[in-house]
PDB file of N, CA and C in Angstrom:
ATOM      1  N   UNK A  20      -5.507 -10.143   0.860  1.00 63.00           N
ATOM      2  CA  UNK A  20      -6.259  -9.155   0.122  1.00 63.00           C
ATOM      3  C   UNK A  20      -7.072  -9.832  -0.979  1.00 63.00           C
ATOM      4  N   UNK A  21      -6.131 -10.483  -1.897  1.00 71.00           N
ATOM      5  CA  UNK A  21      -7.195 -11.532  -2.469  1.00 71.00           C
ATOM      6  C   UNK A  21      -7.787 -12.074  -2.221  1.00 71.00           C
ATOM      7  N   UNK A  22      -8.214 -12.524  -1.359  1.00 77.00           N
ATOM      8  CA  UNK A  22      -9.524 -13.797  -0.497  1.00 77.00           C
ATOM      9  C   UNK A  22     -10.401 -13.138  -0.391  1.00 77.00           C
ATOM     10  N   UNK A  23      -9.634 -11.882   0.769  1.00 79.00           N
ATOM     11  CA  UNK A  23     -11.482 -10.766   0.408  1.00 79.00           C
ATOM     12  C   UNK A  23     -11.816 -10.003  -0.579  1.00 79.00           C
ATOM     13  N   UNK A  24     -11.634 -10.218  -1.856  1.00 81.00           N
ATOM     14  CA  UNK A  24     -12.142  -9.556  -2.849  1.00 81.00           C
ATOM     15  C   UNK A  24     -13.690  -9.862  -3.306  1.00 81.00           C
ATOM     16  N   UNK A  25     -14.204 -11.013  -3.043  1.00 85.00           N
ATOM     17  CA  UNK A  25     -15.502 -10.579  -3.115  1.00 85.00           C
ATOM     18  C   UNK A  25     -16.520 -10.044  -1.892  1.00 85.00           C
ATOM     19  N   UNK A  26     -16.132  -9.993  -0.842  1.00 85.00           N
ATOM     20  CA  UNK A  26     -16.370  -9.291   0.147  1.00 85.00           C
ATOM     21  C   UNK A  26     -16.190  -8.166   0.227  1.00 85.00           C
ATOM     22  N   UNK A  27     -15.024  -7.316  -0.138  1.00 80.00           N
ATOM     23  CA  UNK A  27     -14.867  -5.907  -0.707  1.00 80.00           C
ATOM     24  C   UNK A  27     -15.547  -5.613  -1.162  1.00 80.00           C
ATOM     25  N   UNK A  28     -15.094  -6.483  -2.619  1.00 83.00           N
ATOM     26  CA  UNK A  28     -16.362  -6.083  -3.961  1.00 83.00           C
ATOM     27  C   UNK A  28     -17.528  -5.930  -3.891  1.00 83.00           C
ATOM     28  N   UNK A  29     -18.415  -6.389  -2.718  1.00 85.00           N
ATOM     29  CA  UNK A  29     -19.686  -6.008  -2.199  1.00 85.00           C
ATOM     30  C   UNK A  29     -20.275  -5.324  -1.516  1.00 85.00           C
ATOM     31  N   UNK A  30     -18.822  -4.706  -0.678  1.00 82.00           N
ATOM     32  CA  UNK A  30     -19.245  -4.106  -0.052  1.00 82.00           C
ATOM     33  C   UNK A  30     -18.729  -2.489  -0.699  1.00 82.00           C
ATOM     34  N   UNK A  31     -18.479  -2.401  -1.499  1.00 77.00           N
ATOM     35  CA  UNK A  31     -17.991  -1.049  -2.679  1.00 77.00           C
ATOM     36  C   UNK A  31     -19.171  -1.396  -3.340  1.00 77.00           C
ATOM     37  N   UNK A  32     -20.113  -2.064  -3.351  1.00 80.00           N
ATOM     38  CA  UNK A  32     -21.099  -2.077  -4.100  1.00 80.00           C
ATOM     39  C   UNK A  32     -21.154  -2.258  -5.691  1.00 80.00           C
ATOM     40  N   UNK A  33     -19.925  -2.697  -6.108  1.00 80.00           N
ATOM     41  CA  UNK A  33     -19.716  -4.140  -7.331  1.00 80.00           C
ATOM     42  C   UNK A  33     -19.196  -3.164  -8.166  1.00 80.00           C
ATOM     43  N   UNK A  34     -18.747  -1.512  -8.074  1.00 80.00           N
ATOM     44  CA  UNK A  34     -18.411  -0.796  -9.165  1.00 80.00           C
ATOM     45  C   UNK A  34     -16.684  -0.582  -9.092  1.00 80.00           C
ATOM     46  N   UNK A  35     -16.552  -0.700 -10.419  1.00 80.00           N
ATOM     47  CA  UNK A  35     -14.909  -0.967 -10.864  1.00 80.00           C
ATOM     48  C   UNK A  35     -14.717   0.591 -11.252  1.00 80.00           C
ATOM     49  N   UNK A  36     -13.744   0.987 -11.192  1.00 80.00           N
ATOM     50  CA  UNK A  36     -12.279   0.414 -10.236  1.00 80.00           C
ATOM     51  C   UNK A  36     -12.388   0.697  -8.523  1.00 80.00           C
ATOM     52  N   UNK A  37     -11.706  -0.443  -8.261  1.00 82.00           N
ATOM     53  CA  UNK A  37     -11.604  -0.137  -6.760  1.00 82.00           C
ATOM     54  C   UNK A  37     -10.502  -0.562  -6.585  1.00 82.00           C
ATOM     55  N   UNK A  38      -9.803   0.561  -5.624  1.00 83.00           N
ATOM     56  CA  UNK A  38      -8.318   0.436  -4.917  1.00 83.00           C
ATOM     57  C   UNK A  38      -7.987  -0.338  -3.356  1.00 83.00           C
ATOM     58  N   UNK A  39      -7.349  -1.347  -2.924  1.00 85.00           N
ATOM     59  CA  UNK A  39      -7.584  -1.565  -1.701  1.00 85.00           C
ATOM     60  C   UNK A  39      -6.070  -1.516  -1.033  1.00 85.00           C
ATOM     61  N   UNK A  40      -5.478  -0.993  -0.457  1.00 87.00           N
ATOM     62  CA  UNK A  40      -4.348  -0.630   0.654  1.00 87.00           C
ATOM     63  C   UNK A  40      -4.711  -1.891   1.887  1.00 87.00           C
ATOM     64  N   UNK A  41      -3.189  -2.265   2.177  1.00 88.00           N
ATOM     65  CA  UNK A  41      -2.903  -2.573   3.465  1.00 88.00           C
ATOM     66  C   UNK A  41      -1.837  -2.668   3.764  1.00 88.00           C
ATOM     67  N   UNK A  42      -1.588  -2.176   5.273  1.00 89.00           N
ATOM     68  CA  UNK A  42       0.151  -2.279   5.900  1.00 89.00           C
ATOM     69  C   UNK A  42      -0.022  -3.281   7.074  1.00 89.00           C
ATOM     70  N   UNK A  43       1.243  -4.368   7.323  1.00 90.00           N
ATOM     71  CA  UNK A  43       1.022  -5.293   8.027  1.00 90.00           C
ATOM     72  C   UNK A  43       2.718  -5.647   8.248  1.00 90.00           C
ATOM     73  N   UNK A  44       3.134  -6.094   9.291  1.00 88.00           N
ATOM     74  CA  UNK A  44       4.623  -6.358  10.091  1.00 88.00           C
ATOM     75  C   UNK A  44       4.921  -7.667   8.699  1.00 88.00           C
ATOM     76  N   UNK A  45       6.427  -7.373   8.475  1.00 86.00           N
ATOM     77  CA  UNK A  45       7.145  -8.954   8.104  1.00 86.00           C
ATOM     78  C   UNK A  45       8.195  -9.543   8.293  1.00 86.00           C
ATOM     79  N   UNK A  46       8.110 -10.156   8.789  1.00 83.00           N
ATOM     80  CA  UNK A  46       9.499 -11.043   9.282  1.00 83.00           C
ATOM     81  C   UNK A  46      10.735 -11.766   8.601  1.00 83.00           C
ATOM     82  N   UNK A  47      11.915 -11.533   8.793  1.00 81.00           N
ATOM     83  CA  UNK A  47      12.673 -11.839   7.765  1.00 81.00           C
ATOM     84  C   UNK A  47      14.039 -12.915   8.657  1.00 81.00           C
ATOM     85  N   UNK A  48      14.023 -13.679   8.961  1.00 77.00           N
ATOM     86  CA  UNK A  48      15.181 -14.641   9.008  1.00 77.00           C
ATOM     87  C   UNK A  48      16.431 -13.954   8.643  1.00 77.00           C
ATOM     88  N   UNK A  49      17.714 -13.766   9.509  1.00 74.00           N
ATOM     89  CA  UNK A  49      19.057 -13.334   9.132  1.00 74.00           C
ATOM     90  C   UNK A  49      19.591 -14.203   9.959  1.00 74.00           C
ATOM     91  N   UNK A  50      20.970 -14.274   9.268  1.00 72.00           N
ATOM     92  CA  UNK A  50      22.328 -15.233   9.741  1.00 72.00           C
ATOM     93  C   UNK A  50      23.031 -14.068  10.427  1.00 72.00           C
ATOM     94  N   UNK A  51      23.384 -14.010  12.124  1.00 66.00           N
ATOM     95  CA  UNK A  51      23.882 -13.263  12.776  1.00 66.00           C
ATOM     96  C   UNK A  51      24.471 -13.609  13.684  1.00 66.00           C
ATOM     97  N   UNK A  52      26.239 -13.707  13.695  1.00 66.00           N
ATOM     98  CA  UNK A  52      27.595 -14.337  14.309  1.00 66.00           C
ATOM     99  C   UNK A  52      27.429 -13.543  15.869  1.00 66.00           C
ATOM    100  N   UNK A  53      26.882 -12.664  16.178  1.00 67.00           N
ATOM    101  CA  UNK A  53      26.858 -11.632  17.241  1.00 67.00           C
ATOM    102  C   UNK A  53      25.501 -12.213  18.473  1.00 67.00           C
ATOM    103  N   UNK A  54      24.428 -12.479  17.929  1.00 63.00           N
ATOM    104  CA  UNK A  54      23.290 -12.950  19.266  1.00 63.00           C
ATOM    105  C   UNK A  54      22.743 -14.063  18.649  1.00 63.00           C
ATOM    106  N   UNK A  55      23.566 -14.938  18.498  1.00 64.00           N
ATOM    107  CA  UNK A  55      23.380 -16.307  18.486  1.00 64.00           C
ATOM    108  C   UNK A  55      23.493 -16.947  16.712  1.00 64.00           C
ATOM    109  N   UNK A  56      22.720 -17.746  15.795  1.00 64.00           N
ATOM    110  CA  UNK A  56      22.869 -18.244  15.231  1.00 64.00           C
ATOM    111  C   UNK A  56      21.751 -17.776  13.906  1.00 64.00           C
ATOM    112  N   UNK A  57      20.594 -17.288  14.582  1.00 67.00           N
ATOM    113  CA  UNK A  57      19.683 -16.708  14.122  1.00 67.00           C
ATOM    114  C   UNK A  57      18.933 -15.548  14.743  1.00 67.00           C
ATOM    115  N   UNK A  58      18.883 -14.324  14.026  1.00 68.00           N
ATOM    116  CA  UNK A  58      17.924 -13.319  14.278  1.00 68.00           C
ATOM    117  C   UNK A  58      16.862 -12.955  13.836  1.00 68.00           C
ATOM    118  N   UNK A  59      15.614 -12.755  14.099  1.00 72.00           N
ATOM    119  CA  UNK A  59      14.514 -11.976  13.280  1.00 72.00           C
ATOM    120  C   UNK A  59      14.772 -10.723  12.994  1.00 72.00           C
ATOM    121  N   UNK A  60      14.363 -10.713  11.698  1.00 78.00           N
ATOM    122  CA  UNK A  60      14.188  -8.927  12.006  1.00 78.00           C
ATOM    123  C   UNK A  60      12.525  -8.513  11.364  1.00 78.00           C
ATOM    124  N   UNK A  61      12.099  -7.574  11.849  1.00 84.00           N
ATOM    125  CA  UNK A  61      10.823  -7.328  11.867  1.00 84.00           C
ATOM    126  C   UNK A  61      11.399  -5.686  10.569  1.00 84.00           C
ATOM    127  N   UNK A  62       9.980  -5.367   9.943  1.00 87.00           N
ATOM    128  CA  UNK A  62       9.586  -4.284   9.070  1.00 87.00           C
ATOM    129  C   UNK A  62       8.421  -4.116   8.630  1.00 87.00           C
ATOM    130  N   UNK A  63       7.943  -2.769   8.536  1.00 89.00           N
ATOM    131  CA  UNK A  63       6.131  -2.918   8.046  1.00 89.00           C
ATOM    132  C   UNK A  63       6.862  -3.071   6.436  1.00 89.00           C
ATOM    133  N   UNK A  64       5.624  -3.385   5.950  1.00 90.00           N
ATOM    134  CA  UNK A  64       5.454  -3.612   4.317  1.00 90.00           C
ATOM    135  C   UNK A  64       3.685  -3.044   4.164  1.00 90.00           C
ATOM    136  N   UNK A  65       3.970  -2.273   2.709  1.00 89.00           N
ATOM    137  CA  UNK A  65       2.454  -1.601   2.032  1.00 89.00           C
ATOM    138  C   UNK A  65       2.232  -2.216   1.448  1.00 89.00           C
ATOM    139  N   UNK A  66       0.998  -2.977   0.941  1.00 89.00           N
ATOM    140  CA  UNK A  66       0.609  -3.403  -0.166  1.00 89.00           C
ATOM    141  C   UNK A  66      -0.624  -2.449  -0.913  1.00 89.00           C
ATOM    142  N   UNK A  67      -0.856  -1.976  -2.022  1.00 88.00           N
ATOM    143  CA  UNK A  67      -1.829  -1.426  -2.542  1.00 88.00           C
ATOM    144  C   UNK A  67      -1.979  -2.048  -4.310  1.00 88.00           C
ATOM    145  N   UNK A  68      -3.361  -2.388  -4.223  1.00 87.00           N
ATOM    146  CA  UNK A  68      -3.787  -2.787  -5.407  1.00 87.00           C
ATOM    147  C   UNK A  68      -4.911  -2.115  -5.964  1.00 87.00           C
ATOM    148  N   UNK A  69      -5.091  -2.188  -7.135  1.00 84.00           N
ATOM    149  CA  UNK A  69      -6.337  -1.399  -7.971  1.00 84.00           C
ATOM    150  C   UNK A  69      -6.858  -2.705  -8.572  1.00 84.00           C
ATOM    151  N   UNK A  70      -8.587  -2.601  -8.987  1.00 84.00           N
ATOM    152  CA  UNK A  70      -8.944  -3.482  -9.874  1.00 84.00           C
ATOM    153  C   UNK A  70      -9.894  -2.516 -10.876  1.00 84.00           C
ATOM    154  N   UNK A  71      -9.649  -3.026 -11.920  1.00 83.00           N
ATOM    155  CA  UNK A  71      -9.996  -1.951 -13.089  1.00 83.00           C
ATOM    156  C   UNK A  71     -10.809  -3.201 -14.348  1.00 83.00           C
ATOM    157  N   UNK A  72     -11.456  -2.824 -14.881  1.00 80.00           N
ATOM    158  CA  UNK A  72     -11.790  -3.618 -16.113  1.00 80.00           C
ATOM    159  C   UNK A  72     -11.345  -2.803 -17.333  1.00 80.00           C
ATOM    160  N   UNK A  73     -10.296  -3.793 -17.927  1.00 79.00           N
ATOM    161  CA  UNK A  73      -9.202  -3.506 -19.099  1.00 79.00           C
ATOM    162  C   UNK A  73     -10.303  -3.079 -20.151  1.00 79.00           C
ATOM    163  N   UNK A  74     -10.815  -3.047 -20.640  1.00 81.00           N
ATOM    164  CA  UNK A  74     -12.260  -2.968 -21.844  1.00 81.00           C
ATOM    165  C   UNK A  74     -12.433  -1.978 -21.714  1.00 81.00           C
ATOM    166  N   UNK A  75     -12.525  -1.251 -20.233  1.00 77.00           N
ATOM    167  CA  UNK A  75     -13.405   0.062 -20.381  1.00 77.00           C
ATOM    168  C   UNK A  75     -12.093   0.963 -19.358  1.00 77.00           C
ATOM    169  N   UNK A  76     -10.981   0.710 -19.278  1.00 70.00           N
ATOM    170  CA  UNK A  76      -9.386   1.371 -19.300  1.00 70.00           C
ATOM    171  C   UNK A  76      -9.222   3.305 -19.794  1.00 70.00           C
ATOM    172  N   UNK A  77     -10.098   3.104 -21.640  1.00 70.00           N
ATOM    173  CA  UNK A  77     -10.072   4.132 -21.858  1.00 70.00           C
ATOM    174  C   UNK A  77     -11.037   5.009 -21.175  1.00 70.00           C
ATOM    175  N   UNK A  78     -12.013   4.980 -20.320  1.00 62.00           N
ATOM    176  CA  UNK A  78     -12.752   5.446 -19.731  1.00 62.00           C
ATOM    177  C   UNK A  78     -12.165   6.265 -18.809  1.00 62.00           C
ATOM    178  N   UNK A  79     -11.486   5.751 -17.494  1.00 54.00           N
ATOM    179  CA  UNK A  79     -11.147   6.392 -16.571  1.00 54.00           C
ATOM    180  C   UNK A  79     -10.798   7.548 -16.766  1.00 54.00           C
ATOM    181  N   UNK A  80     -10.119   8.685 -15.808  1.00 62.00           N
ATOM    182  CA  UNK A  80      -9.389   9.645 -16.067  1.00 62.00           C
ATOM    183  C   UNK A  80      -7.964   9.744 -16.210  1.00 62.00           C
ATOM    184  N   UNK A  81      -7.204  10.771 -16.474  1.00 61.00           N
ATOM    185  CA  UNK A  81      -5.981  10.523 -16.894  1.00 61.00           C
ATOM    186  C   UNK A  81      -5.121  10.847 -15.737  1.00 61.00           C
ATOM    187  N   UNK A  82      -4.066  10.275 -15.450  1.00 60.00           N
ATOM    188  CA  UNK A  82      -3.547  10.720 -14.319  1.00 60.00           C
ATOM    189  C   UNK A  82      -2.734  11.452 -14.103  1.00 60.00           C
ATOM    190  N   UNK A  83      -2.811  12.963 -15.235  1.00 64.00           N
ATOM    191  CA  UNK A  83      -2.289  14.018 -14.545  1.00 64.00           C
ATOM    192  C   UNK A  83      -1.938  14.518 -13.646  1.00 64.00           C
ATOM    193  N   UNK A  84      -3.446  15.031 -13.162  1.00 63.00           N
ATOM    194  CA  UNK A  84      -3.711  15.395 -12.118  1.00 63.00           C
ATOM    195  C   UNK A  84      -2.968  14.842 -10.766  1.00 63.00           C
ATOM    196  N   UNK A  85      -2.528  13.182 -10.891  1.00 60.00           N
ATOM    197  CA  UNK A  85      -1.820  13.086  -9.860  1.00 60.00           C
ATOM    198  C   UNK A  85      -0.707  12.884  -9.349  1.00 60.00           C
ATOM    199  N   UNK A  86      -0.124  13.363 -10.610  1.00 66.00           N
ATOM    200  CA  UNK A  86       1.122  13.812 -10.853  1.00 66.00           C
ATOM    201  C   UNK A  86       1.607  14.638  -9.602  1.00 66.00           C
ATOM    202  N   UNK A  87       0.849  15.995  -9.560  1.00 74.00           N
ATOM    203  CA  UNK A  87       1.294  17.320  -8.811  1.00 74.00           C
ATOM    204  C   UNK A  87       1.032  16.976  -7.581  1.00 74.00           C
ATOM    205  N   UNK A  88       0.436  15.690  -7.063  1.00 77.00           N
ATOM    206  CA  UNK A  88      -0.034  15.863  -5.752  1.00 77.00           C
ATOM    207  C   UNK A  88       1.411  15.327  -4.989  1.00 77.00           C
ATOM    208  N   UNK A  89       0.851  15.624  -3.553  1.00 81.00           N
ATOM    209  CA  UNK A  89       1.607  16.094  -2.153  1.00 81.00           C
ATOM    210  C   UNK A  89       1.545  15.907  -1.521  1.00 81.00           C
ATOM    211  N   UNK A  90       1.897  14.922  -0.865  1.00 80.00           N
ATOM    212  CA  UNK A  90       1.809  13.483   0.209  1.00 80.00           C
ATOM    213  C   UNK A  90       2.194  14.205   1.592  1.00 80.00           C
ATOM    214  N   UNK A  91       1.313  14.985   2.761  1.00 85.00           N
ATOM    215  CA  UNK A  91       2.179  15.491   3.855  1.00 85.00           C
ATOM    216  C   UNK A  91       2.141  14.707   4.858  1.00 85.00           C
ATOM    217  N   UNK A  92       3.269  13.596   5.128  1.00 86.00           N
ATOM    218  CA  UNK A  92       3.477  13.094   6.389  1.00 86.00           C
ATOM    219  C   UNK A  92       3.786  13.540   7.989  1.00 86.00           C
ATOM    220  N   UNK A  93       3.706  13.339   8.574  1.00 86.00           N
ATOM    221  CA  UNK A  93       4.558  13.392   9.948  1.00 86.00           C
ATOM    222  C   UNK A  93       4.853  12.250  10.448  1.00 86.00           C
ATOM    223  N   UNK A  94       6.285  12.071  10.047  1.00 85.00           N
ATOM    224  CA  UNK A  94       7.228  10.559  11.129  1.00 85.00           C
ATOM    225  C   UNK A  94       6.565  10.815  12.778  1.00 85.00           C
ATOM    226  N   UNK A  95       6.192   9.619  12.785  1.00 85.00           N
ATOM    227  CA  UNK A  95       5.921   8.664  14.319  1.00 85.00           C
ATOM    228  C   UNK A  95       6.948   9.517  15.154  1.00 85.00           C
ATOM    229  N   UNK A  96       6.586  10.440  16.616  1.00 87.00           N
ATOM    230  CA  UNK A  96       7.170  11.114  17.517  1.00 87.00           C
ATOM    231  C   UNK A  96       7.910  11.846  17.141  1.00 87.00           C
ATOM    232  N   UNK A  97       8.222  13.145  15.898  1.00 88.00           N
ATOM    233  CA  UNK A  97       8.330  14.388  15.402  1.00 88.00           C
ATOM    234  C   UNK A  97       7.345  15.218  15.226  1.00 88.00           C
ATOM    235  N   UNK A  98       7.745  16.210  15.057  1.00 90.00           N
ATOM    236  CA  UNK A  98       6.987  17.490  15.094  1.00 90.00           C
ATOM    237  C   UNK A  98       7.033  17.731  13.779  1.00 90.00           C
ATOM    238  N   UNK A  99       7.962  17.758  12.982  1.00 91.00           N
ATOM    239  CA  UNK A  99       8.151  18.239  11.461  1.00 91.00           C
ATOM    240  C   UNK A  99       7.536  17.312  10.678  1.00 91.00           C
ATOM    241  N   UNK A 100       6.987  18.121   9.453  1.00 90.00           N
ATOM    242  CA  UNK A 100       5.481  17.188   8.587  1.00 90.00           C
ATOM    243  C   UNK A 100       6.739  17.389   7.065  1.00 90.00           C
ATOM    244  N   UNK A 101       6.588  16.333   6.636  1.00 88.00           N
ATOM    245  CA  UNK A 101       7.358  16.096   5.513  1.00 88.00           C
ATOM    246  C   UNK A 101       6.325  15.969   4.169  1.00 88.00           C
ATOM    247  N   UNK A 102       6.702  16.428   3.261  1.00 88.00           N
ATOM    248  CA  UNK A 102       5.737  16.975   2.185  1.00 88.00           C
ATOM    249  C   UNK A 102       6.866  15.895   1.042  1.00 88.00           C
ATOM    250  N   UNK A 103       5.854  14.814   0.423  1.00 81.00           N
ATOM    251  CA  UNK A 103       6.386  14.526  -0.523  1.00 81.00           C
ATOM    252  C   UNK A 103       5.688  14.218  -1.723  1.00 81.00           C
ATOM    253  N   UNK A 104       6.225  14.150  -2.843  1.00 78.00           N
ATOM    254  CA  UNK A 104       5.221  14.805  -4.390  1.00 78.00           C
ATOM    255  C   UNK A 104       5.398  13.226  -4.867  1.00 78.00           C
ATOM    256  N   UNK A 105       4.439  12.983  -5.919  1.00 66.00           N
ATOM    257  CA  UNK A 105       4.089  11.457  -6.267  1.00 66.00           C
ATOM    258  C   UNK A 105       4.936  11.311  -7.858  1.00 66.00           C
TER     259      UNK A 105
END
């Protein structure tokens, strides 16, 4: 994510703040007596970052507002949408 930040940054057209999200697989090494000596285990991981210029901080808006908000998911092969608040 850092590498492409000036590539982002250009392509957001150079105005601060900008938020950038990404989800990507990670692999984790475990000690496991049962299928052999070593196992992988796999998990997604989120990363999300903001870039803001500290100077002009008091500017933005306040984040009330996103307080109340309401995240509605649906888990991968369910039917039921899960509503969760921030």
């Amino acid at each position: 994510m850092f590498v492409d930040f000036l590539r982002l940054f250009k392509v957001m057209r150079c105005k601060l703040p900008i938020g950038f999200a990404q989800i990507g697989k990670s692999f984790r090494n475990e000690i496991s007596p049962r299928q052999g000596l070593i196992r992988m285990r796999e998990f997604y991981q989120v990363e999300i970052e903001v870039f803001f210029n500290p100077k002009k901080a008091n500017i933005l808006s306040k984040p009330e507002p996103l307080m109340s908000y309401v995240l509605r998911l649906q888990p991968l092969g369910s039917d039921r949408i899960l509503e969760i608040t921030c």
